[in-house]
Every structure is written in C-alpha cells, then in structure tokens.
PDB file of C-alpha atoms in Angstrom:
ATOM      1  CA  MET D   1       4.802 -38.289 -31.695  1.00  0.00           C
ATOM      2  CA  THR D   2       3.757 -35.535 -33.574  1.00  0.00           C
ATOM      3  CA  SER D   3       5.464 -33.205 -35.847  1.00  0.00           C
ATOM      4  CA  ALA D   4       5.781 -29.623 -35.066  1.00  0.00           C
ATOM      5  CA  ARG D   5       7.076 -26.666 -36.433  1.00  0.00           C
ATOM      6  CA  PHE D   6       8.532 -23.365 -33.805  1.00  0.00           C
ATOM      7  CA  SER D   7       9.073 -20.012 -34.319  1.00  0.00           C
ATOM      8  CA  PRO D   8      12.216 -19.359 -35.254  1.00  0.00           C
ATOM      9  CA  VAL D   9      14.468 -17.963 -32.008  1.00  0.00           C
ATOM     10  CA  THR D  10      16.815 -14.981 -32.192  1.00  0.00           C
ATOM     11  CA  SER D  11      19.595 -15.360 -30.276  1.00  0.00           C
ATOM     12  CA  PRO D  12      20.577 -11.539 -28.528  1.00  0.00           C
ATOM     13  CA  ARG D  13      24.747 -12.296 -28.606  1.00  0.00           C
ATOM     14  CA  ASP D  14      24.764 -13.087 -32.249  1.00  0.00           C
ATOM     15  CA  MET D  15      21.368 -11.928 -33.887  1.00  0.00           C
ATOM     16  CA  SER D  16      21.192 -15.200 -35.817  1.00  0.00           C
ATOM     17  CA  THR D  17      18.055 -16.726 -36.401  1.00  0.00           C
ATOM     18  CA  SER D  18      17.439 -20.460 -35.627  1.00  0.00           C
ATOM     19  CA  ALA D  19      14.525 -22.632 -36.287  1.00  0.00           C
ATOM     20  CA  LEU D  20      13.742 -26.013 -34.340  1.00  0.00           C
ATOM     21  CA  GLU D  21      11.881 -29.056 -36.102  1.00  0.00           C
ATOM     22  CA  LEU D  22      10.376 -32.075 -33.847  1.00  0.00           C
ATOM     23  CA  ALA D  23       9.477 -34.821 -36.397  1.00  0.00           C
ATOM     24  CA  ASN D  24       8.536 -38.656 -35.679  1.00  0.00           C
ATOM     25  CA  ALA D  25      11.682 -40.402 -36.729  1.00  0.00           C
ATOM     26  CA  GLY D  26       9.744 -43.638 -37.124  1.00  0.00           C
ATOM     27  CA  GLU D  27       7.856 -41.679 -40.191  1.00  0.00           C
ATOM     28  CA  PRO D  28       8.440 -40.149 -43.601  1.00  0.00           C
ATOM     29  CA  LEU D  29       9.598 -36.768 -43.330  1.00  0.00           C
ATOM     30  CA  PRO D  30       6.752 -34.142 -42.943  1.00  0.00           C
ATOM     31  CA  GLU D  31       6.198 -31.894 -45.943  1.00  0.00           C
ATOM     32  CA  SER D  32       7.555 -28.871 -43.806  1.00  0.00           C
ATOM     33  CA  LEU D  33      11.222 -30.985 -44.195  1.00  0.00           C
ATOM     34  CA  GLN D  34      11.386 -32.215 -47.546  1.00  0.00           C
ATOM     35  CA  ASN D  35      13.329 -29.536 -49.130  1.00  0.00           C
ATOM     36  CA  GLU D  36      14.984 -27.882 -45.878  1.00  0.00           C
ATOM     37  CA  LYS D  37      18.512 -27.933 -45.031  1.00  0.00           C
ATOM     38  CA  PHE D  38      19.954 -27.525 -41.200  1.00  0.00           C
ATOM     39  CA  ASP D  39      23.389 -26.657 -40.240  1.00  0.00           C
ATOM     40  CA  LEU D  40      22.900 -28.706 -37.010  1.00  0.00           C
ATOM     41  CA  ALA D  41      20.596 -32.030 -36.312  1.00  0.00           C
ATOM     42  CA  SER D  42      20.634 -34.245 -33.129  1.00  0.00           C
ATOM     43  CA  LEU D  43      19.672 -37.835 -32.727  1.00  0.00           C
ATOM     44  CA  PHE D  44      19.588 -38.126 -28.685  1.00  0.00           C
ATOM     45  CA  HIS D  45      18.167 -41.723 -27.472  1.00  0.00           C
ATOM     46  CA  ILE D  46      16.393 -42.611 -30.452  1.00  0.00           C
ATOM     47  CA  LEU D  47      18.192 -45.074 -32.618  1.00  0.00           C
ATOM     48  CA  HIS D  48      17.965 -47.989 -29.848  1.00  0.00           C
ATOM     49  CA  CYS D  49      14.046 -47.998 -29.785  1.00  0.00           C
ATOM     50  CA  MET D  50      14.524 -48.563 -33.876  1.00  0.00           C
ATOM     51  CA  PRO D  51      13.855 -52.204 -34.755  1.00  0.00           C
ATOM     52  CA  GLY D  52      16.227 -53.997 -37.205  1.00  0.00           C
ATOM     53  CA  PRO D  53      19.993 -54.398 -37.027  1.00  0.00           C
ATOM     54  CA  THR D  54      22.300 -51.758 -36.459  1.00  0.00           C
ATOM     55  CA  THR D  55      23.042 -51.101 -40.581  1.00  0.00           C
ATOM     56  CA  SER D  56      19.523 -50.053 -40.972  1.00  0.00           C
ATOM     57  CA  LYS D  57      19.184 -48.175 -37.829  1.00  0.00           C
ATOM     58  CA  ALA D  58      22.404 -46.176 -39.085  1.00  0.00           C
ATOM     59  CA  LYS D  59      21.641 -45.979 -42.463  1.00  0.00           C
ATOM     60  CA  ALA D  60      18.445 -43.828 -41.132  1.00  0.00           C
ATOM     61  CA  ILE D  61      20.563 -41.060 -40.478  1.00  0.00           C
ATOM     62  CA  ALA D  62      19.248 -38.133 -42.328  1.00  0.00           C
ATOM     63  CA  LYS D  63      22.454 -36.743 -43.742  1.00  0.00           C
ATOM     64  CA  SER D  64      19.686 -35.151 -46.383  1.00  0.00           C
ATOM     65  CA  LEU D  65      18.546 -32.292 -43.852  1.00  0.00           C
ATOM     66  CA  LEU D  66      22.016 -31.284 -43.202  1.00  0.00           C
ATOM     67  CA  THR D  67      23.889 -28.541 -45.255  1.00  0.00           C
ATOM     68  CA  SER D  68      27.121 -29.166 -47.035  1.00  0.00           C
ATOM     69  CA  HIS D  69      28.896 -28.163 -43.602  1.00  0.00           C
ATOM     70  CA  GLY D  70      26.284 -29.746 -41.281  1.00  0.00           C
ATOM     71  CA  VAL D  71      26.755 -31.612 -38.125  1.00  0.00           C
ATOM     72  CA  LEU D  72      25.065 -34.396 -36.418  1.00  0.00           C
ATOM     73  CA  VAL D  73      25.245 -35.134 -33.120  1.00  0.00           C
ATOM     74  CA  GLY D  74      23.793 -37.810 -30.832  1.00  0.00           C
ATOM     75  CA  CYS D  75      24.119 -40.810 -28.615  1.00  0.00           C
ATOM     76  CA  THR D  76      22.390 -44.151 -28.260  1.00  0.00           C
ATOM     77  CA  LEU D  77      21.888 -46.899 -25.694  1.00  0.00           C
ATOM     78  CA  LEU D  78      23.867 -49.858 -26.654  1.00  0.00           C
ATOM     79  CA  GLY D  79      22.213 -53.439 -24.568  1.00  0.00           C
ATOM     80  CA  LYS D  80      25.788 -54.489 -23.791  1.00  0.00           C
ATOM     81  CA  GLN D  81      29.216 -52.961 -22.228  1.00  0.00           C
ATOM     82  CA  TRP D  82      31.869 -51.973 -25.060  1.00  0.00           C
ATOM     83  CA  GLU D  83      35.229 -50.271 -24.809  1.00  0.00           C
ATOM     84  CA  LYS D  84      37.250 -48.403 -27.344  1.00  0.00           C
ATOM     85  CA  THR D  85      40.790 -49.974 -28.340  1.00  0.00           C
ATOM     86  CA  ASP D  86      43.068 -48.428 -31.421  1.00  0.00           C
ATOM     87  CA  GLY D  87      41.420 -50.953 -33.596  1.00  0.00           C
ATOM     88  CA  GLY D  88      37.724 -50.061 -32.681  1.00  0.00           C
ATOM     89  CA  TYR D  89      35.016 -51.304 -30.117  1.00  0.00           C
ATOM     90  CA  VAL D  90      35.401 -54.512 -28.493  1.00  0.00           C
ATOM     91  CA  LEU D  91      32.862 -55.967 -26.485  1.00  0.00           C
ATOM     92  CA  LYS D  92      33.344 -55.821 -22.701  1.00  0.00           C
ATOM     93  CA  ASN D  93      30.892 -57.313 -20.942  1.00  0.00           C
ATOM     94  CA  GLU D  94      27.654 -59.477 -22.535  1.00  0.00           C
ATOM     95  CA  LYS D  95      25.479 -58.357 -19.256  1.00  0.00           C
ATOM     96  CA  PRO D  96      24.145 -54.617 -19.030  1.00  0.00           C
ATOM     97  CA  ARG D  97      26.054 -52.929 -16.075  1.00  0.00           C
ATOM     98  CA  GLY D  98      24.393 -53.381 -12.859  1.00  0.00           C
ATOM     99  CA  ILE D  99      20.977 -55.289 -11.931  1.00  0.00           C
ATOM    100  CA  MET D 100      18.365 -52.464 -12.629  1.00  0.00           C
ATOM    101  CA  ALA D 101      19.981 -51.462 -15.942  1.00  0.00           C
ATOM    102  CA  GLY D 102      19.512 -55.178 -16.818  1.00  0.00           C
ATOM    103  CA  THR D 103      15.941 -55.268 -15.506  1.00  0.00           C
ATOM    104  CA  VAL D 104      15.230 -52.663 -17.830  1.00  0.00           C
ATOM    105  CA  LEU D 105      17.120 -53.546 -20.660  1.00  0.00           C
ATOM    106  CA  ARG D 106      15.234 -56.687 -20.731  1.00  0.00           C
ATOM    107  CA  LEU D 107      11.856 -55.863 -20.049  1.00  0.00           C
ATOM    108  CA  TYR D 108      12.405 -53.102 -22.656  1.00  0.00           C
ATOM    109  CA  ASN D 109      13.688 -55.145 -25.112  1.00  0.00           C
ATOM    110  CA  LYS D 110      10.845 -58.003 -24.629  1.00  0.00           C
ATOM    111  CA  ARG D 111       8.132 -55.595 -24.848  1.00  0.00           C
ATOM    112  CA  GLY D 112       9.599 -54.128 -28.215  1.00  0.00           C
ATOM    113  CA  ILE D 113      10.145 -50.438 -26.389  1.00  0.00           C
ATOM    114  CA  PHE D 114      13.899 -50.915 -27.099  1.00  0.00           C
ATOM    115  CA  ASP D 115      15.840 -53.275 -29.867  1.00  0.00           C
ATOM    116  CA  ASN D 116      19.722 -52.857 -28.610  1.00  0.00           C
ATOM    117  CA  TRP D 117      20.916 -55.970 -27.838  1.00  0.00           C
ATOM    118  CA  HIS D 118      22.735 -56.664 -30.595  1.00  0.00           C
ATOM    119  CA  ASP D 119      23.776 -52.876 -31.550  1.00  0.00           C
ATOM    120  CA  ASP D 120      27.625 -52.650 -32.080  1.00  0.00           C
ATOM    121  CA  PRO D 121      29.348 -49.563 -32.064  1.00  0.00           C
ATOM    122  CA  ASN D 122      31.814 -50.708 -35.156  1.00  0.00           C
ATOM    123  CA  VAL D 123      28.818 -50.818 -37.288  1.00  0.00           C
ATOM    124  CA  PHE D 124      27.568 -47.635 -36.025  1.00  0.00           C
ATOM    125  CA  THR D 125      31.081 -46.005 -36.703  1.00  0.00           C
ATOM    126  CA  ARG D 126      31.444 -47.630 -39.852  1.00  0.00           C
ATOM    127  CA  VAL D 127      28.255 -46.305 -41.880  1.00  0.00           C
ATOM    128  CA  LEU D 128      28.633 -42.452 -40.387  1.00  0.00           C
ATOM    129  CA  GLU D 129      32.571 -42.591 -41.557  1.00  0.00           C
ATOM    130  CA  ASP D 130      30.981 -43.821 -45.047  1.00  0.00           C
ATOM    131  CA  GLU D 131      28.414 -41.069 -44.653  1.00  0.00           C
ATOM    132  CA  PHE D 132      30.320 -37.997 -43.351  1.00  0.00           C
ATOM    133  CA  GLU D 133      33.959 -36.598 -43.779  1.00  0.00           C
ATOM    134  CA  HIS D 134      34.490 -35.713 -39.932  1.00  0.00           C
ATOM    135  CA  VAL D 135      33.390 -38.457 -37.399  1.00  0.00           C
ATOM    136  CA  GLU D 136      34.396 -38.890 -33.527  1.00  0.00           C
ATOM    137  CA  THR D 137      32.765 -41.481 -31.096  1.00  0.00           C
ATOM    138  CA  ARG D 138      33.105 -42.923 -28.037  1.00  0.00           C
ATOM    139  CA  VAL D 139      31.660 -45.163 -25.592  1.00  0.00           C
ATOM    140  CA  VAL D 140      30.714 -43.795 -21.941  1.00  0.00           C
ATOM    141  CA  SER D 141      29.355 -46.459 -20.087  1.00  0.00           C
ATOM    142  CA  MET D 142      27.072 -48.139 -22.351  1.00  0.00           C
ATOM    143  CA  MET D 143      26.255 -44.789 -24.148  1.00  0.00           C
ATOM    144  CA  PHE D 144      27.374 -44.845 -27.569  1.00  0.00           C
ATOM    145  CA  THR D 145      28.083 -40.993 -28.343  1.00  0.00           C
ATOM    146  CA  PHE D 146      28.785 -39.483 -31.896  1.00  0.00           C
ATOM    147  CA  ARG D 147      29.716 -36.104 -33.385  1.00  0.00           C
ATOM    148  CA  THR D 148      29.775 -35.830 -37.395  1.00  0.00           C
ATOM    149  CA  ALA D 149      30.682 -32.744 -39.690  1.00  0.00           C
ATOM    150  CA  LYS D 150      30.508 -32.650 -43.357  1.00  0.00           C
ATOM    151  CA  PRO D 151      28.056 -35.251 -45.166  1.00  0.00           C
ATOM    152  CA  ARG D 152      29.140 -37.057 -48.015  1.00  0.00           C
ATOM    153  CA  ARG D 153      27.245 -36.162 -51.203  1.00  0.00           C
ATOM    154  CA  ALA D 154      26.657 -39.060 -53.759  1.00  0.00           C
ATOM    155  CA  ASN D 155      27.308 -36.538 -56.630  1.00  0.00           C
ATOM    156  CA  ALA D 156      30.760 -35.299 -54.921  1.00  0.00           C
TER     157      ALA D 156
END
C-alpha cells in the first residue's frame, strides 16, 4: 500500500475542514505525517494482519498522531471466540465460528496474511488503557472493537 494525501474536504454543514491521510501501517510514517496531529484516527482491519504477539501489535498504535483530545477507533479480527465478563474477556471457544471462518482463518494464518491465532482482547484492552484516558472495548462475534480518547502523554 502506498502513501497518499487527499485534498481537504469542507463539510457544508459546519464548514470544518478535514484532511484524509492514507499510509502503510507496516512502514515508518511518511514525512507528510511526521509533525501532524489529528482529532481522529482509525485502525480498521489492520492489527490482525500485523505479525507478532498481541502486545507488539497494540503498542504499534500511533497515538503520537492524535491531538490531546484525539479519538482512535478501530477493530481487529480475533482468531478465537471471546466474550466479555465483569473481569475482562474469557475464551468462549478455541475454534472460529463456522466452517467457512475456520477454513479462511487457517489458510490466511498459514500463508502469513493474518497472524491472529493468539491475539488476546485482554492484552489489547490493557495497552489501550495504558495509552488513553478513555477506553471502550467489546467483542462482537470474533471482532474486537475499540474506541479511545485523550492519549496519555509521557510528560503529562
């Protein structure tokens, strides 16, 4: 995936200006993003494609791109079925939901397209809570979704 910068778009409703940046999550930030700050960033269907343990994937979250009140939203496909309890997430079933899902997950993990067999929503949640003041997470079937706000800064 290559980097691209799109022209600002003006919303007729509130006349605010917003910019859209497209970058490769597996490569260093392009120069155009080095000093930029955004109010909103999204990570949809990216983390389960990144190699490595859950902790390193979660730490890859680019909170440095957000303003002090910035929001990060996203989701990632888990390799197993989890459910939320009062004490966090518990493994509901080792197997993916359905024959087709299991077949695709096995194939994609074997080929290195996905690396999500051992992704743990508790680890994602813990890292997000360390990195942001406000965190909301949930699992819908095998999809871990999150919404965070207000990145914690090292000098704060």
